[in-house]
Coordinates of C-alpha atoms in Angstrom, one line a residue:
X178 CA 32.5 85.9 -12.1
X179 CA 31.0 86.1 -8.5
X180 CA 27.8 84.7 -10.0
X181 CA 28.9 82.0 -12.0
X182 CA 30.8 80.0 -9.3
X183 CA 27.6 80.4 -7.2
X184 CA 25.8 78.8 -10.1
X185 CA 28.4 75.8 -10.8
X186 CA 28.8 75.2 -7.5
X187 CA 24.5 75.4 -6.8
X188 CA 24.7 72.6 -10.0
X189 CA 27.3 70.8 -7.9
X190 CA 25.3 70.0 -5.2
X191 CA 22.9 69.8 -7.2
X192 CA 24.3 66.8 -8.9
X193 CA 25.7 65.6 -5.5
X194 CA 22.2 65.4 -4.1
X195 CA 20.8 64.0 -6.9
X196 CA 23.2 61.4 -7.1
X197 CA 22.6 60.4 -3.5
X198 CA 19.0 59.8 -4.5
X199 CA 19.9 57.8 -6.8
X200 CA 22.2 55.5 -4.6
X201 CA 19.6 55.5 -2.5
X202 CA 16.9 54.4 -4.6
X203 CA 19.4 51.0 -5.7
X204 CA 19.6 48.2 -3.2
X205 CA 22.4 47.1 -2.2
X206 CA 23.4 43.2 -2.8
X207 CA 22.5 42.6 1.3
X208 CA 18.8 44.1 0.8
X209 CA 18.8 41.9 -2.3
X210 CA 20.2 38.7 -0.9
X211 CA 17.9 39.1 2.3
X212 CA 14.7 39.5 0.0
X213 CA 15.3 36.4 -1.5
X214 CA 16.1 34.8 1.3
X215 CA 12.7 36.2 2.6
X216 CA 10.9 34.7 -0.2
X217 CA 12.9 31.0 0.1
X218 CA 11.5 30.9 3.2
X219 CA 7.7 31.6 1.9
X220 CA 7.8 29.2 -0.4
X221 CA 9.0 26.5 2.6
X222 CA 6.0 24.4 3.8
X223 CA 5.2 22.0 5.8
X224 CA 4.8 20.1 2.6
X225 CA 8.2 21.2 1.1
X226 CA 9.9 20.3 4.9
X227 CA 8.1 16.4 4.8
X228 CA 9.5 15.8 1.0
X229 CA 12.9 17.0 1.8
X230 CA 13.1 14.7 4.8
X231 CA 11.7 11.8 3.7
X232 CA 13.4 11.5 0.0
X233 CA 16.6 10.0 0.7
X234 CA 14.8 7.1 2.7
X235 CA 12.6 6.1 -0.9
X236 CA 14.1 3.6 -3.0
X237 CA 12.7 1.9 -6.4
X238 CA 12.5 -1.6 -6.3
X239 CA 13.7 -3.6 -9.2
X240 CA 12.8 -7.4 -9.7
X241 CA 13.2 -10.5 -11.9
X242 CA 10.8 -13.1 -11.9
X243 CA 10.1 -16.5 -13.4
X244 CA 6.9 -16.6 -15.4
X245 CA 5.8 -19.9 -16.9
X246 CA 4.5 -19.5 -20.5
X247 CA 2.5 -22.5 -22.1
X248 CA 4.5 -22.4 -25.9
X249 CA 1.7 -24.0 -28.6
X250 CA 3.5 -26.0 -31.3
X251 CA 2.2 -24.1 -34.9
X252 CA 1.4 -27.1 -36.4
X253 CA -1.0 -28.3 -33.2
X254 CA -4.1 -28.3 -35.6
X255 CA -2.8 -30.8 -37.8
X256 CA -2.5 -33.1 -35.0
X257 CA -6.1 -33.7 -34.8
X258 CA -6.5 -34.0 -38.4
X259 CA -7.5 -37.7 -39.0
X260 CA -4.7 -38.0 -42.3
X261 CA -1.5 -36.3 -40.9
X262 CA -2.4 -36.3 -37.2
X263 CA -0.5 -39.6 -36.8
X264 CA 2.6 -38.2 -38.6
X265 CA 3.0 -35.3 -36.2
X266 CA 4.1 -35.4 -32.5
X267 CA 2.9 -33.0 -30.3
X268 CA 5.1 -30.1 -28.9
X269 CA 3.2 -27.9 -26.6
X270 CA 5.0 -27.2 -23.3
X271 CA 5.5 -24.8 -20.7
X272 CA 8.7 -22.6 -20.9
X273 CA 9.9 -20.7 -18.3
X274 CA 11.5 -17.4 -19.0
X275 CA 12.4 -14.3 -16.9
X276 CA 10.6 -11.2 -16.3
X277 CA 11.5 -7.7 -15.0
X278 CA 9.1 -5.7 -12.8
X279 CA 9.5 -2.6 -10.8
X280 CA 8.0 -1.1 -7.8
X281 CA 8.9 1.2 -4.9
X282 CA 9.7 1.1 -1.6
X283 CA 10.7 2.8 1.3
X284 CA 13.4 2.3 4.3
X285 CA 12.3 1.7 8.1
X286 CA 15.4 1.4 9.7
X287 CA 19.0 2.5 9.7
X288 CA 20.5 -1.0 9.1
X289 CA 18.5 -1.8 5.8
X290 CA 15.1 -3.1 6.2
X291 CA 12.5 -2.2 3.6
X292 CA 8.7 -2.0 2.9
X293 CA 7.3 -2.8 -0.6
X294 CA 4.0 -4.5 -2.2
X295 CA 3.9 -8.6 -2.1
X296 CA 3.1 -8.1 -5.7
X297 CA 6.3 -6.1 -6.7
X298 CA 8.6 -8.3 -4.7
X299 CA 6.8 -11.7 -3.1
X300 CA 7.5 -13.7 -6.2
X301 CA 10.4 -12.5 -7.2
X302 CA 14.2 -14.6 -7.9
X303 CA 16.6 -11.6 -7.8
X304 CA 15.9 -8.3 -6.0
X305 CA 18.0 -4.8 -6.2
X306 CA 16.8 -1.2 -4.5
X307 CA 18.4 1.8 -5.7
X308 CA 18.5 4.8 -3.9
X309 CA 17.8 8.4 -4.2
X310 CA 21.7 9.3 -4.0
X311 CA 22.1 7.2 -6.9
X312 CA 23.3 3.9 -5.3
X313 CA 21.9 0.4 -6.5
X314 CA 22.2 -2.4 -3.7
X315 CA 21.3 -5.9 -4.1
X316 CA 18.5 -7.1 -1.4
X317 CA 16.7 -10.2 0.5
X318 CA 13.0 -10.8 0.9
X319 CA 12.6 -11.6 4.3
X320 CA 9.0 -12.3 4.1
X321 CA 6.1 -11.8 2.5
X322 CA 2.2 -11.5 2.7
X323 CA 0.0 -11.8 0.0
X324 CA -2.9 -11.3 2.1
X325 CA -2.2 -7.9 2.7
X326 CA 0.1 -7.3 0.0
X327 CA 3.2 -6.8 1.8
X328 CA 6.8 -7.7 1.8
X329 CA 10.0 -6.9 3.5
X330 CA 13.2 -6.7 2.2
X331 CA 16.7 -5.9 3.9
X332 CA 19.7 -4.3 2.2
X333 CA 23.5 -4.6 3.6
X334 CA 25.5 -1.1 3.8
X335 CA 28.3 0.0 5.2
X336 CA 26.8 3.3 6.7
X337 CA 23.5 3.7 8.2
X338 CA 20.5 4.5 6.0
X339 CA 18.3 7.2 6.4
X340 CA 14.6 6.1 7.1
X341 CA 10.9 6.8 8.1
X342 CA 8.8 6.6 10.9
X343 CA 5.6 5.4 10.8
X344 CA 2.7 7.4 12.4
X345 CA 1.6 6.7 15.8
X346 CA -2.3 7.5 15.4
X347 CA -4.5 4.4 14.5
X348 CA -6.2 6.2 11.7
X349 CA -5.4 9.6 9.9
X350 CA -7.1 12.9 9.9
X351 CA -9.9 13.1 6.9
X352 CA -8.9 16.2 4.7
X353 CA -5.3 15.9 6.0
X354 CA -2.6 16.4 3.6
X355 CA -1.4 12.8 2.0
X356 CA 1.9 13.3 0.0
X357 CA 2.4 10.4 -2.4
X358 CA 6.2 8.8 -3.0
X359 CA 7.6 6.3 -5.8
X360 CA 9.1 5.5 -9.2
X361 CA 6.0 5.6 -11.7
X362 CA 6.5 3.7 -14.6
X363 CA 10.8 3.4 -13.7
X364 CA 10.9 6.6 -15.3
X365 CA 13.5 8.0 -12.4
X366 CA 15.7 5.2 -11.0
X367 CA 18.5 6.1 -8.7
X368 CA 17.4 9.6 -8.4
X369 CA 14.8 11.4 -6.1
X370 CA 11.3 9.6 -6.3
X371 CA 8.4 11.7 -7.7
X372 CA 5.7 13.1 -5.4
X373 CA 2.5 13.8 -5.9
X374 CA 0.0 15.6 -2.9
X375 CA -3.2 15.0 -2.3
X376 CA -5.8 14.9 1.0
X377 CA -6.8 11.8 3.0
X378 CA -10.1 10.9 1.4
X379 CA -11.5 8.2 3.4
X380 CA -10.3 6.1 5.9
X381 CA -11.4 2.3 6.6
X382 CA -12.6 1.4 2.6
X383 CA -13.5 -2.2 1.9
X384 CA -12.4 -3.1 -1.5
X385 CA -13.0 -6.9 -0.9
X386 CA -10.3 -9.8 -2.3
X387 CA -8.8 -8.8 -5.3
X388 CA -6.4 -11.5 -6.8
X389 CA -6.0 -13.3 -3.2
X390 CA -5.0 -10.0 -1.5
X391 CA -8.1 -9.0 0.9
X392 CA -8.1 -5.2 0.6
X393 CA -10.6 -4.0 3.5
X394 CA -9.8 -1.1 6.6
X395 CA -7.7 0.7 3.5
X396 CA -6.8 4.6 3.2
X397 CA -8.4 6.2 0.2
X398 CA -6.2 9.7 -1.0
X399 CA -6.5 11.9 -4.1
X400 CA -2.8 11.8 -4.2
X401 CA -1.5 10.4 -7.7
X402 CA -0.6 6.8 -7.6
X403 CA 0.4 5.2 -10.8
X404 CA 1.7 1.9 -11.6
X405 CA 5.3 1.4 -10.1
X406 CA 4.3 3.5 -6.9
X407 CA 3.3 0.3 -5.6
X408 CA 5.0 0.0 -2.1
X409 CA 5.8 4.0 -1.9
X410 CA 5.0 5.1 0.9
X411 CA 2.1 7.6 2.3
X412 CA 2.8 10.5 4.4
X413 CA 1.5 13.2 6.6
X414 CA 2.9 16.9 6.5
X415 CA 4.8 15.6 9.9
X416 CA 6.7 12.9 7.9
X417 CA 5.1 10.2 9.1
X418 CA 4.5 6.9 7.6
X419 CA 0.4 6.7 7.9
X420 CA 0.0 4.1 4.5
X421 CA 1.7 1.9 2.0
X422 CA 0.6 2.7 -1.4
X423 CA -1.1 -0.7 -3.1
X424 CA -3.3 -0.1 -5.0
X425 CA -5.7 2.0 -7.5
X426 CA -9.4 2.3 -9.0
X427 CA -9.0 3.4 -12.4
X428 CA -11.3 3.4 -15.6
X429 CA -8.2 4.3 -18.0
X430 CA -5.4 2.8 -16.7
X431 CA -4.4 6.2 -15.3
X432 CA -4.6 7.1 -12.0
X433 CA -8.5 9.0 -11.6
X434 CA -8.5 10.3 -7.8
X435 CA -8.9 6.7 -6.2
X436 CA -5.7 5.4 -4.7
X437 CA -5.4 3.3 -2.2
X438 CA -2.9 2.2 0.4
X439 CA -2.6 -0.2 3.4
X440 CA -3.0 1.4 6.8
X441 CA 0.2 2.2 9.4
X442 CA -1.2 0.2 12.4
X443 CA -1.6 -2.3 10.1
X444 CA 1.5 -2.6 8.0
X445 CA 3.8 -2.1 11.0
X446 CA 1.8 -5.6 12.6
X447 CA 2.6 -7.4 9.3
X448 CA 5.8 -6.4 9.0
X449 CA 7.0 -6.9 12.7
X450 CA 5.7 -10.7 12.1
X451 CA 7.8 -11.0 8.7
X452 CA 10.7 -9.3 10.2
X453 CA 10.5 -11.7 13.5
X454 CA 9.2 -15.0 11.8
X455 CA 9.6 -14.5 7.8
X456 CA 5.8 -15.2 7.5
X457 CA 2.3 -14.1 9.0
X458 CA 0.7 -17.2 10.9
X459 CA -2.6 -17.6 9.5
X460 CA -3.4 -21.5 10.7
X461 CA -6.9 -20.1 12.4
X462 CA -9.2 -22.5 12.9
X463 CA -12.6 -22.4 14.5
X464 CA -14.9 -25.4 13.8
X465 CA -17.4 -23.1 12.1
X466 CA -19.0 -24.6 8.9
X467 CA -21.2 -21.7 7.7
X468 CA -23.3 -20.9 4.4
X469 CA -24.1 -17.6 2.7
X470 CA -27.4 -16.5 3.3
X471 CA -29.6 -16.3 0.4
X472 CA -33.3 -14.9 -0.2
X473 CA -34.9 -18.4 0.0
X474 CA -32.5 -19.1 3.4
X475 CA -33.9 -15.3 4.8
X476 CA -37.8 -16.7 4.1
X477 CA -37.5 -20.2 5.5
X478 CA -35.6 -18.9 8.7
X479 CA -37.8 -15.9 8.9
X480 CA -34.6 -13.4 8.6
X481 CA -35.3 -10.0 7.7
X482 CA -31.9 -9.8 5.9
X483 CA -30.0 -12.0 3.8
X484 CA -26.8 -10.6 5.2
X485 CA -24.6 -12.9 7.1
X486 CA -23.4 -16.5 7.7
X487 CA -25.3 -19.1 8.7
X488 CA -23.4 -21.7 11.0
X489 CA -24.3 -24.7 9.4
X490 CA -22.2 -26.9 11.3
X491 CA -19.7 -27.1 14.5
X492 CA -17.2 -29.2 14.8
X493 CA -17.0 -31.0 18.5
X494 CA -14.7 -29.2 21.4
X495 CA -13.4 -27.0 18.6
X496 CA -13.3 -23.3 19.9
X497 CA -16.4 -22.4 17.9
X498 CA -18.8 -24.8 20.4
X499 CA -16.8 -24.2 23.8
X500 CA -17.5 -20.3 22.3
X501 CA -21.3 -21.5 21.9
X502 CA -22.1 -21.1 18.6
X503 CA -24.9 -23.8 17.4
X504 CA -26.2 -24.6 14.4
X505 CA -28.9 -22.3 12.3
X506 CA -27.0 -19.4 14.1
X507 CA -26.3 -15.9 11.9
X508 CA -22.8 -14.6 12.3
X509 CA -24.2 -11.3 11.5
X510 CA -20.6 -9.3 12.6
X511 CA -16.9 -9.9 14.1
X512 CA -16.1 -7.3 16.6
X513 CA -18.3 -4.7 15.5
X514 CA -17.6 -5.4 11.8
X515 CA -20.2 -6.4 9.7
X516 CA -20.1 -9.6 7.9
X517 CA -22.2 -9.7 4.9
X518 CA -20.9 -13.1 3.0
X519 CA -17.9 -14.9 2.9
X520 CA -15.3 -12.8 1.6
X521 CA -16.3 -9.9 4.0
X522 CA -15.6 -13.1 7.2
X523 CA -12.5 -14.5 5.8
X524 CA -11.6 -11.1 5.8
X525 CA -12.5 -10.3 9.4
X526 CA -10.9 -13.1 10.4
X527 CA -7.2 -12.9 8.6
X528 CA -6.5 -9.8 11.0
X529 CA -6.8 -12.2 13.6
X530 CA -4.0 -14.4 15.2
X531 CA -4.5 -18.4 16.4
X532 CA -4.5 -17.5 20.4
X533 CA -6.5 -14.0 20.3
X534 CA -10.4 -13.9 21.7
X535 CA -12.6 -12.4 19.1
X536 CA -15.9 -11.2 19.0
X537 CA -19.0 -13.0 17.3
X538 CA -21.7 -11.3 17.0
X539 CA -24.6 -13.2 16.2
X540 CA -28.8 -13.7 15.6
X541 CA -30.5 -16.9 17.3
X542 CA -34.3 -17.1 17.2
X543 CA -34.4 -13.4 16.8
X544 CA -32.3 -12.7 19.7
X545 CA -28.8 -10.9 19.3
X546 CA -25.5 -12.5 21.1
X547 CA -22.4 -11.7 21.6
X548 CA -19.7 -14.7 22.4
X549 CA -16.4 -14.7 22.7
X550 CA -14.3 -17.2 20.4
X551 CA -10.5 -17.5 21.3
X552 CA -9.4 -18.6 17.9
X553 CA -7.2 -22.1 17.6
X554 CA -4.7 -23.6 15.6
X555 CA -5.3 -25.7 12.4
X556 CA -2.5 -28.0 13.5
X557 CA -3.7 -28.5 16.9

């Protein structure tokens, strides 16, 4: 008897002990909630952090416009036919009939202003923004610049808006991150915009004009832009505004690593004008009548490029002579921008304002210049 309670009451603790192993080896629901808040956190990036706090301030942009159709009458070929011409009446005529497009945008301040392309919005007759919480305001262009392919709007709300800063640094980092905001295709109205990531590529491309915008000093990312992103907004992994997305090179239609967007020093500029004035003041003038160089020009002159402008004429006390330019001069660059024909000037030029002193850099005789042009008013 004596040695059977020693054994059941060994297996006892035995079982006791064995069973506290046990509990031991389980975690209890605070180790397991505190893992996976340890792993939350992980996954948390600087990335992650910009997204969530710049969502609510992205809005698609939703647009009608009036597009003028030229409608061909069926029957037009019989009206030059030289037997039943006479009996017919011509009936071509332009129709006008409305068209939706779509875009994005994104909020700058609390009381409703918002950024988007000139070509989502600038033409448009009715406007309406819809927000990532789901709500679908009606909104006002206050200005527009086809030039640089921007456009303002403003919203009316009862409760301030959240919104975005833009960056502070004239250009961004090369290799930074670049996270991509908008409503491709109006696949995701009213609800959180899509985002794609990507690096800053290049800073300061020229793409030229390109259907009267003039796309130079742009921001090239990796980030996926597709159409309806137009007007998103670019962002660092602080938050910060540093491009509005405008524009893509594409083979396919499909977005191929080449998007493009309009730099933050810039846009803010533009935007500050449309918000103050409703338009950008472009009535330069200079009193510069100039002609593109060409290889026969470069030989006759004795230029060793055929790169630049040559001043062919200069219109009496306009700022361009009390400057000093003179005929058979080569505007060879505008403040340390080079100038190799027309487009690449007129571009130069449009970031200009009637009032500010620019830069001319030019060739005479084989000697380089540099004079200072303040830039007038066409009015004046």
């Amino acid at each position: 008897m004596e040695r059977i309670l020693i054994y059941l009451l060994g297996a006892v603790l035995f079982g006791c002990q064995q069973n506290a192993q046990s509990q031991e080896q389980l975690p209890s629901t605070e180790s397991s909630a505190s893992v996976n808040e340890s792993i939350t956190q992980s996954r948390q990036t600087a990335i992650t952090r910009a997204v969530h706090a710049a969502t609510p301030a992205i809005v698609s942009v939703n647009v009608i416009e009036i597009q003028r159709v030229l409608y061909r009458d069926p029957f037009e070929n019989l009206f030059n036919d030289p037997f039943f011409g006479p009996f017919f009446e011509r009936r071509s005529r332009v129709i006008e009939q409305p068209v939706e497009n779509l875009g994005s945008g994104f909020v700058i301040s609390p009381n409703g202003y918002i950024v988007t392309n000139h070509h989502v919005a600038g033409d448009a007759v009715k406007i309406t923004v819809s927000l990532a919480n789901g709500q679908t305001l009606d909104a006002d262009l206050i200005g527009t610049d086809k030039v640089t392919d921007l456009a303002l709007l403003k919203v009316s709300t009862d409760e301030p808006l959240e919104y975005l800063r833009f960056s502070s640094e004239p250009e961004p980092i090369i290799g930074e991150w670049a996270i991509a905001f908008g409503n491709p295709f109006g696949l995701f109205e009213a609800v959180a915009p899509t985002v794609t990531v990507g690096v800053i590529s290049a800073a300061e491309r020229d793409l030229g004009i390109q259907d009267g915008h003039i796309l130079n000093d742009m921001i090239q990312t990796d980030a996926a832009i597709n159409w309806g992103n137009s007007g998103g907004p670019l962002i660092n992994a602080l938050g910060e505004v540093i491009g509005v997305n405008t524009a893509i090179y594409t083979t396919n239609g499909g977005p191929v690593g080449l998007g493009f967007a309009v730099q933050a020093e810039k846009a803010q500029r533009i935007i500050a004008e449309l918000q103050e004035h409703g338009r950008v003041d472009r009535s330069y003038y200079t009193g510069i009548s100039f002609v593109e160089v060409t290889k026969d020009i470069a030989q006759a002159l004795d230029f060793d490029d055929i790169r630049g402008l040559l001043v062919a004429e200069v219109d009496r006390n306009s700022p361009a002579e009390k400057a000093g330019l003179q005929p058979y001069d080569l505007i060879t660059a505008i403040q340390d921008e080079l100038v190799a024909d027309q487009d690449d000037y007129v571009a130069r030029v449009f970031d200009f304002r009637p009032g500010d002193t620019v830069t001319y850099h030019i060739l005479r005789v084989n000697r380089e210049l540099e004079l200072s042009l303040q830039i007038g008013r066409a009015e004046d």
